[in-house]
Coordinates of C-alpha atoms and ligand atoms in Angstrom, one line a residue:
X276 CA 67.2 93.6 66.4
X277 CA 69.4 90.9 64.8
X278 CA 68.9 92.6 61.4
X279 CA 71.7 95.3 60.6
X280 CA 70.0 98.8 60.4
X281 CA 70.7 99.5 56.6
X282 CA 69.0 96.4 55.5
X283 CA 66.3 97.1 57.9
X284 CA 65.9 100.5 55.7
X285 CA 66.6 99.3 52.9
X286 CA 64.1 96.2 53.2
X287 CA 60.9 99.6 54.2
X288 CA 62.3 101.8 51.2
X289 CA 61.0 98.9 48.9
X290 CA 58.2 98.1 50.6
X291 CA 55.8 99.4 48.4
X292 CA 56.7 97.4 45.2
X293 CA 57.2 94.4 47.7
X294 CA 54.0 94.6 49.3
X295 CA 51.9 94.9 46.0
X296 CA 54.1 91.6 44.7
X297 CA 53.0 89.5 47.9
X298 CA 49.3 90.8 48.0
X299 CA 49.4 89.9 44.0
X300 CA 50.2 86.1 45.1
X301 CA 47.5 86.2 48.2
X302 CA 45.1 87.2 45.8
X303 CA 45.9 85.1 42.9
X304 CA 45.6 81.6 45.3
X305 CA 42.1 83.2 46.5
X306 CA 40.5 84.2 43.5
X307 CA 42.7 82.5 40.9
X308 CA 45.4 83.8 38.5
X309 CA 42.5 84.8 35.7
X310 CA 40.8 87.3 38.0
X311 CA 43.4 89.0 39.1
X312 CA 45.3 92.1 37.1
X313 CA 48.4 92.3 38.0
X314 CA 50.3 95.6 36.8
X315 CA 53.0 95.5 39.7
X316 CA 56.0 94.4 38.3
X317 CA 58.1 95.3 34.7
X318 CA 58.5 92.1 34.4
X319 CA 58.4 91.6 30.5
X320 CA 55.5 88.9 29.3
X321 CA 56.6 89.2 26.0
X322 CA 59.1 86.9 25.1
X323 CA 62.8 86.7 23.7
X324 CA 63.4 87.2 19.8
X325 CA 63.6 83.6 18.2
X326 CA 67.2 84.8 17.4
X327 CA 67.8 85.1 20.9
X328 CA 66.7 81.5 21.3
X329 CA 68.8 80.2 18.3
X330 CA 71.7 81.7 19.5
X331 CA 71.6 80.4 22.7
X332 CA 71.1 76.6 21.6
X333 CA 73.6 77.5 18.7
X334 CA 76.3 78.2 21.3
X335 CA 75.3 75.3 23.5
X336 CA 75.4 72.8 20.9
X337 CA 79.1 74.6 19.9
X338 CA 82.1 73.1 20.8
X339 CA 83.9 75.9 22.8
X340 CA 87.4 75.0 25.1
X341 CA 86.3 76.7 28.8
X342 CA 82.8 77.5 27.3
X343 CA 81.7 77.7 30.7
X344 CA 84.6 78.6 32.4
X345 CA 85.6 81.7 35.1
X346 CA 87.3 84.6 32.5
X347 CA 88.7 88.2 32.7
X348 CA 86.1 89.9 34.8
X349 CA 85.4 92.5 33.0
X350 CA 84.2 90.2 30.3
X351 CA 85.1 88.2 27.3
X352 CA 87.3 90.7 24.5
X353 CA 85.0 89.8 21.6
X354 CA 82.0 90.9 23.4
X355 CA 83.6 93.9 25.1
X356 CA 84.4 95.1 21.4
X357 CA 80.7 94.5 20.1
X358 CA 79.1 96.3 22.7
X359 CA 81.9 99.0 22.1
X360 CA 81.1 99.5 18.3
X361 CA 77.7 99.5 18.9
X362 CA 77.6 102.1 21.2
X363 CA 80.5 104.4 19.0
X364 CA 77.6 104.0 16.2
X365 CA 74.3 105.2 18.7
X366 CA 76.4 107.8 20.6
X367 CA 78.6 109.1 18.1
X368 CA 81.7 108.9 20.2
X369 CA 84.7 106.4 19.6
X370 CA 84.6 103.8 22.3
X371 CA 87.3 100.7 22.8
X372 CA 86.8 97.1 24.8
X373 CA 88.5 99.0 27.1
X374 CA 85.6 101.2 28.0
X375 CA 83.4 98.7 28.3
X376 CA 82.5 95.8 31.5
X377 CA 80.0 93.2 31.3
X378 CA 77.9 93.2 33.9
X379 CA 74.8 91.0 36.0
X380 CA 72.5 93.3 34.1
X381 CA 71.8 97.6 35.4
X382 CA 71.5 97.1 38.6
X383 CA 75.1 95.6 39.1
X384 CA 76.9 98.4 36.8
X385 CA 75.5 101.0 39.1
X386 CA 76.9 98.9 42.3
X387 CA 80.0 98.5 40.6
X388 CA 79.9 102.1 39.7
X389 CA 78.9 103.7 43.1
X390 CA 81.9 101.4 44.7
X391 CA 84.1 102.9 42.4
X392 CA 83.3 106.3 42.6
X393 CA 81.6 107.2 45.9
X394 CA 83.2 108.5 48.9
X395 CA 81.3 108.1 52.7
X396 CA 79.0 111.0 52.4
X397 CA 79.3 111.6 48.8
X398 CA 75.5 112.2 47.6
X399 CA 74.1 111.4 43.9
X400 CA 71.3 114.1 42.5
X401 CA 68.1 112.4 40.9
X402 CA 65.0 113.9 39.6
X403 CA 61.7 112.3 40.8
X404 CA 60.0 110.4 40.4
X405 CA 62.9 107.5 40.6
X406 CA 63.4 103.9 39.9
X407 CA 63.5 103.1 44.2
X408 CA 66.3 101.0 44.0
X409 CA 68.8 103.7 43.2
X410 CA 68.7 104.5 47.0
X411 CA 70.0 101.2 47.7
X412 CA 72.7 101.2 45.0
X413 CA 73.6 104.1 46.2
X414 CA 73.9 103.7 49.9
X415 CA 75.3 100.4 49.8
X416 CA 78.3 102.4 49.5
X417 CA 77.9 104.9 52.3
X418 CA 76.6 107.5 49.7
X419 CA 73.2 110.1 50.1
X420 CA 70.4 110.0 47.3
X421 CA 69.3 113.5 46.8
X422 CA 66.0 113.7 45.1
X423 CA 64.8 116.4 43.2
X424 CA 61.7 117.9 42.2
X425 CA 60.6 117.7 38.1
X426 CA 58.4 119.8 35.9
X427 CA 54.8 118.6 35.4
X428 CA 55.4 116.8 32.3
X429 CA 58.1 115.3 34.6
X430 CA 61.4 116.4 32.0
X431 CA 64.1 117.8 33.9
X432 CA 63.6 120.7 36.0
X433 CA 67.5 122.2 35.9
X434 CA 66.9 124.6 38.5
X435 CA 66.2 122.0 40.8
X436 CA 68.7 120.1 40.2
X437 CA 71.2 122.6 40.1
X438 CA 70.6 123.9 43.6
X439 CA 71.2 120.3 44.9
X440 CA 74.4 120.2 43.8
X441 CA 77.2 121.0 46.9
X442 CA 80.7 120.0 47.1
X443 CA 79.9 116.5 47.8
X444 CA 78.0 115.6 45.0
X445 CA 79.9 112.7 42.9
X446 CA 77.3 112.2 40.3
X447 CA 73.9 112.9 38.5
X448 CA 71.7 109.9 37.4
X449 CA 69.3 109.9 35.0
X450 CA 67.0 107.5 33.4
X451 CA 65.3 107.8 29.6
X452 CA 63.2 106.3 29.1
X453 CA 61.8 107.0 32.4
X454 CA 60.6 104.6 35.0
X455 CA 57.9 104.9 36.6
X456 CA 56.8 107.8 34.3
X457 CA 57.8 106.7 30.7
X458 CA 59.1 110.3 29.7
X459 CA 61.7 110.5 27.4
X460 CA 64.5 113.6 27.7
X461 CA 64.4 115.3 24.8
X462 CA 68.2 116.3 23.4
X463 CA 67.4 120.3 24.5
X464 CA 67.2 118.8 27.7
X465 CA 70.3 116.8 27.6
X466 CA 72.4 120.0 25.9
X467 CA 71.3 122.1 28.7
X468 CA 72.2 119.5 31.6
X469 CA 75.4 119.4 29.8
X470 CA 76.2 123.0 30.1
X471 CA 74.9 123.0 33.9
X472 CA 76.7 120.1 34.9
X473 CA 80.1 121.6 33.4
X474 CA 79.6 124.9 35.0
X475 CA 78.7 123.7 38.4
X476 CA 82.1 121.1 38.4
X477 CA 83.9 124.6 37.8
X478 CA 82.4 126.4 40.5
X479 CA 82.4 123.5 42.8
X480 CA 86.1 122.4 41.5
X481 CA 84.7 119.1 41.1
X482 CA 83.9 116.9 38.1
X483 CA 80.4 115.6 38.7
X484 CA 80.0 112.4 36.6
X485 CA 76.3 112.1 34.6
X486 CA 75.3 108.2 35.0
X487 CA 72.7 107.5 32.2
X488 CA 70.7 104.2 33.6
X489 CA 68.9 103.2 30.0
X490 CA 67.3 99.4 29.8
X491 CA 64.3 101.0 27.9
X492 CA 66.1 102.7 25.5
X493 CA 64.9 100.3 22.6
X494 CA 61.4 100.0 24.2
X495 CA 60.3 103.4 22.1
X496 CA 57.5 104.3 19.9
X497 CA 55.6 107.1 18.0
X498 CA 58.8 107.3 16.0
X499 CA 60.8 109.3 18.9
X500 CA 64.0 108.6 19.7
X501 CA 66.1 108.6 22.6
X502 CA 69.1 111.3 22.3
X503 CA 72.9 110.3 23.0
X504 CA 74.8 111.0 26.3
X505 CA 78.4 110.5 25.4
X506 CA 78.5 113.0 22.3
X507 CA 76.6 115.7 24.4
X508 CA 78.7 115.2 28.2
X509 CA 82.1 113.8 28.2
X510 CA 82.4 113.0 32.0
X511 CA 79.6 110.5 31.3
X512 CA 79.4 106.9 32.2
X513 CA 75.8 104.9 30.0
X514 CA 74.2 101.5 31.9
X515 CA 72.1 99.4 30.9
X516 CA 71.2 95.9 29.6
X517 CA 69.2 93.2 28.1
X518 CA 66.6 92.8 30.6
X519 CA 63.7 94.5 28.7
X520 CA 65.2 94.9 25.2
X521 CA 65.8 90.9 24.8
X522 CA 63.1 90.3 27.4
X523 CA 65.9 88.5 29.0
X524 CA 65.3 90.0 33.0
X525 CA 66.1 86.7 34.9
X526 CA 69.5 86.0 32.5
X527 CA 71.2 88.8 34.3
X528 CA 73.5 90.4 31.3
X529 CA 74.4 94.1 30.6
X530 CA 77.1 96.5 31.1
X531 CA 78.7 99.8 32.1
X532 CA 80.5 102.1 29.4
X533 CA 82.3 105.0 30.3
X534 CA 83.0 107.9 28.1
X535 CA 87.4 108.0 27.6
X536 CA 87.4 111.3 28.4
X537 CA 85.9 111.2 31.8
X538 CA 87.9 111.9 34.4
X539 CA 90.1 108.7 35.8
X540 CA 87.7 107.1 32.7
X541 CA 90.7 103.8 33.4
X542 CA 90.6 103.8 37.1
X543 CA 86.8 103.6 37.1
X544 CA 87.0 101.2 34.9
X545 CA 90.2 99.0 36.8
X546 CA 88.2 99.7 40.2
X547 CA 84.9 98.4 38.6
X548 CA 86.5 95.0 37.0
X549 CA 88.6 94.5 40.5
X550 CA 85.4 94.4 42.4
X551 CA 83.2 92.1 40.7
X552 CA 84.6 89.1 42.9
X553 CA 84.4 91.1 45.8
X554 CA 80.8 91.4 44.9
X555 CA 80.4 87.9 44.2
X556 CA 79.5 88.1 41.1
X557 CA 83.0 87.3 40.0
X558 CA 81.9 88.4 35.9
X559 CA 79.0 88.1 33.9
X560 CA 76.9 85.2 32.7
X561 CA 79.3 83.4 29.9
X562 CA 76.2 81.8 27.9
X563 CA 74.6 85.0 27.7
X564 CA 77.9 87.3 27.1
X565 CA 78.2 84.8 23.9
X566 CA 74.6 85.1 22.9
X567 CA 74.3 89.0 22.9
X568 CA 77.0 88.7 20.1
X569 CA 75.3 86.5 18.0
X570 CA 71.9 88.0 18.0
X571 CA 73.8 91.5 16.7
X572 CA 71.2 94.2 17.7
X573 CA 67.6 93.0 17.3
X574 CA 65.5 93.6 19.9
X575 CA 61.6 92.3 20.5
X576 CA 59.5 94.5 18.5
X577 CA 58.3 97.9 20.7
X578 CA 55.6 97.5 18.7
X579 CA 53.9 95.0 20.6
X580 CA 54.3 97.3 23.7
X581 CA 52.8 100.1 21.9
X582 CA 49.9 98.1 21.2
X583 CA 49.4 97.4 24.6
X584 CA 49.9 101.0 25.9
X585 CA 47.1 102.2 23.7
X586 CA 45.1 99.0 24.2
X587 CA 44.9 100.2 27.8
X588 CA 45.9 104.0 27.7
X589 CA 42.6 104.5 25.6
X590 CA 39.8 103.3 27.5
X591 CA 41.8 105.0 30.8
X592 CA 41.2 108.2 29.0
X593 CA 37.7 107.8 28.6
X594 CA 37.1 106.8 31.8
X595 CA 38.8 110.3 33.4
X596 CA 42.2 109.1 34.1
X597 CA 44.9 112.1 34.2
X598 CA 48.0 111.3 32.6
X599 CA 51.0 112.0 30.0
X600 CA 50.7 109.5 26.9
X601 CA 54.2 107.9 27.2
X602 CA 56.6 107.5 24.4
X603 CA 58.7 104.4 25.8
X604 CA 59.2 101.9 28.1
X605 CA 56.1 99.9 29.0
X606 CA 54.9 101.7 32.3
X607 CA 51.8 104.3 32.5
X608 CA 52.1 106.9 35.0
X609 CA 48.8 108.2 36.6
X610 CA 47.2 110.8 38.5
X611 CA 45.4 109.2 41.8
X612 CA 42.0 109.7 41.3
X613 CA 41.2 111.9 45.2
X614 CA 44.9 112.8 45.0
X615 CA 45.9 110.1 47.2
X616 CA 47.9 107.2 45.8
X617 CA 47.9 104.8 48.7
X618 CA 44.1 105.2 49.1
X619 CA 43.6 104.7 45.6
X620 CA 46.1 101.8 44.7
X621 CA 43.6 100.1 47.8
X622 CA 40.3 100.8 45.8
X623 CA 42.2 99.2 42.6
X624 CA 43.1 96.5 45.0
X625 CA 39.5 96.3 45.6
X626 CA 39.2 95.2 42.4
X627 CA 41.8 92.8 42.0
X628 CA 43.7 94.7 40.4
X629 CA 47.5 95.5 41.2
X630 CA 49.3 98.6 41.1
X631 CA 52.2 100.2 42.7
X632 CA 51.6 103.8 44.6
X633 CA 53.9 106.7 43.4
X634 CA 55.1 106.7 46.7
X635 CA 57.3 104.0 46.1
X636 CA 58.7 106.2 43.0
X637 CA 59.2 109.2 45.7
X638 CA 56.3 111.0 43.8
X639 CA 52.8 110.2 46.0
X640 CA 49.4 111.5 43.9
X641 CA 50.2 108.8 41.4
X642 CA 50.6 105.2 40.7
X643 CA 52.4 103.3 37.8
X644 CA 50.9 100.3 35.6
X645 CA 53.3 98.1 34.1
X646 CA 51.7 97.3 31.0
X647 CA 53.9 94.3 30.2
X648 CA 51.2 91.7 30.6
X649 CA 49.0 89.6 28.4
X650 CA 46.0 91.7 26.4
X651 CA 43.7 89.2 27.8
X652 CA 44.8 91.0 31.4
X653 CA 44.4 94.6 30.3
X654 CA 41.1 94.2 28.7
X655 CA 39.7 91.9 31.8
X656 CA 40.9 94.3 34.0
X657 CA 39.0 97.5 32.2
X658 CA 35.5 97.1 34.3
X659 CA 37.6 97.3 37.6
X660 CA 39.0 101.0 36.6
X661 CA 36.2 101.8 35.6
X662 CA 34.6 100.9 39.1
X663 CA 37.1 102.6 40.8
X664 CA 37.4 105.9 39.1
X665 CA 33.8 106.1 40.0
X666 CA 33.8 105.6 43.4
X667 CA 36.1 108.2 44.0
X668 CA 34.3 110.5 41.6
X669 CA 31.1 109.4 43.2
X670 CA 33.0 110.4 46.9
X671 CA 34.0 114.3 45.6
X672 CA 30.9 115.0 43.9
Ligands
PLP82 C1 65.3 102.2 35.7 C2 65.9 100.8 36.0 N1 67.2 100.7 36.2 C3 67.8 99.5 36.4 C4 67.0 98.4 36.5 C5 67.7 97.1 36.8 O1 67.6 96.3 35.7 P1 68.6 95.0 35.4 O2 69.5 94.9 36.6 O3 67.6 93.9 35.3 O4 69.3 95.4 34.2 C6 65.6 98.5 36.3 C7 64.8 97.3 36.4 O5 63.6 97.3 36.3 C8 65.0 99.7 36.0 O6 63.7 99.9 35.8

């Protein structure tokens, strides 16, 4: 096999989302893009903010010396300093440029981050069920992803977590508003992981960092709102970026912030800037570094996502689908009619309609729908459920 062995793994661990993705396109050139449903991907069909788009020909029509140009790799000051005053405002902890590194969006703060702080062996605690990729991240860096069990309305459970803490754990990641399953920690939660965490780094005489990955955090309805890390853990490092808030996914642009007080908060920090040419992504999109700044805060409108959750939540319900009504992001989380998620993501497939197994989230007896599609889509797609809820119900009964 020419292929190295971790890719090789890698390349099966993903194979679910993957799969779904490629059987979307087969079916789409057989039966055409109209009849088929496709709820595979969070890929956001809702576009930018027209600020977003101002900004962005605003800057381009700008003259700027080196507006394209290489810069310091942790980013440019004046956006380092924005995303630091926003964040002392949400989190209620003082933050500087300093603490702050412009990224290629999540995904490349949490490589950056893993390079800096993960030792060969070193494992990283997550509850289930998990964004997939975090097993990559993590062992592109010779580090273990331990999964752990969560409670049925899939919070935290602490005593699961705690017991998979050892003396090589470097870090606990969380992710609220939750994808696959949409669940949002509530603070409780976040105070009592708090006190667990700083217990366990005692007893294990090792500070174990809390990574908070949170692109959905403005994607929230119902009026509930996602609780701060920073003010509640100080050995915490936030990710995220503009991906789903700007709807913004293929620009590639967020960031890492690490609490001051964490420990070696500035060698993190150096390690992560040194290594984003060793990554080869050298520092993060200039255009879009310069745009964030300009469009100050606004976000698209959640609403629009709420809309959709209940535009397809609802008839779901009806029909005898199991699941928890979600407060953010734009993914449903459902029980597997028959209990098998495989089986039943084929019978939706049966349908043309595209879903991803829970196995892929490491949580099998469910499948996620990523409601981030046009309404035409959801309400086409409606007699298909409806077909395939049946069929299983018809099997049992
Ligand atoms: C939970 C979670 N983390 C990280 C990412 C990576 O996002 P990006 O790299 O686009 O910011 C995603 C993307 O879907 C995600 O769902």
């Amino acid at each position: 096999m020419a292929i190295a062995k971790h890719t090789h793994i890698a390349i099966f661990g993903t194979s679910l989302i993957r799969k779904m993705f490629n059987e979307g396109t087969r079916l789409k050139k057989e039966f055409g893009a109209d009849n088929v449903y496709d709820f595979s991907l969070g890929n956001p069909n809702v576009l930018p903010p027209v600020e977003f788009t101002e900004a962005v020909i605003k800057i381009m029509k700008k003259k700027i010396p080196y507006k394209h140009a290489y810069m310091t790799n942790g980013g440019y000051a004046e956006t380092r300093e924005y995303v630091a005053n926003f964040l002392t405002d949400e989190q209620g902890v003082e933050l500087r440029k300093e603490d702050i590194i412009m990224t290629c969006g999540a995904g490349a703060a949490l490589n950056l981050l893993f390079q800096a702080i993960l030792n060969v062996g070193d494992n990283v605690v997550v509850s289930i069920p998990n964004f997939v990729v975090y097993k990559t991240y993590v062992e592109n860096f010779g580090g273990v992803l331990k999964t752990v069990p969560c409670q049925e309305n899939f919070n935290l459970d602490l005593e699961a977590m705690e017991a998979a803490l050892n003396k090589d754990t470097a870090a606990v990641i969380i992710n609220s508003p939750n994808n696959p399953s949409g669940v949002i920690y509530p603070e409780s939660q976040i105070k009592d992981l708090s006190v667990m965490l700083e217990r366990k780094s005692r007893e294990l005489n090792r500070q174990i960092y809390l990574v908070s990955d949170e692109p959905y955090r403005q994607i929230v309805f119902d009026g509930v709102e996602v609780p701060p890390i920073l003010s509640n853990y100080s050995n915490s490092i936030l990710v995220s970026s503009y991906s789903k808030s700007l709807s913004i996914p293929g620009e590639r642009i967020g960031w890492a912030a690490i609490h001051p007080d964490a420990e070696d908060a500035d060698l993190i920090m150096q390690a992560m800037i040194m290594s984003t040419t060793g990554m080869g992504f050298t520092n993060a999109p200039a255009l879009m570094q310069r745009a964030i700044v300009e469009v100050n805060g606004i976000t698209v409108d959640p609403e629009v996502y709420r809309k959709k959750r209940d535009l397809l939540s609802s008839p779901l319900k009806e029909m005898g689908y199991d699941f928890i009504l979600p407060h953010g992001t734009f993914y449903l989380f459902i029980k597997a009619p028959g209990g098998d998620d495989i089986e039943f993501a084929q019978l939706l497939q049966d349908e043309n309609i595209l879903s991803v197994p829970g196995s892929g989230f490491n949580m099998p007896g469910y499948f996620r729908l990523s409601y981030c599609v046009e309404d035409n889509v959801i309400i086409n797609s409606i007699p298909g459920f409806k077909r395939a809820i049946k069929k299983v119900l018809a099997k049992v009964s």
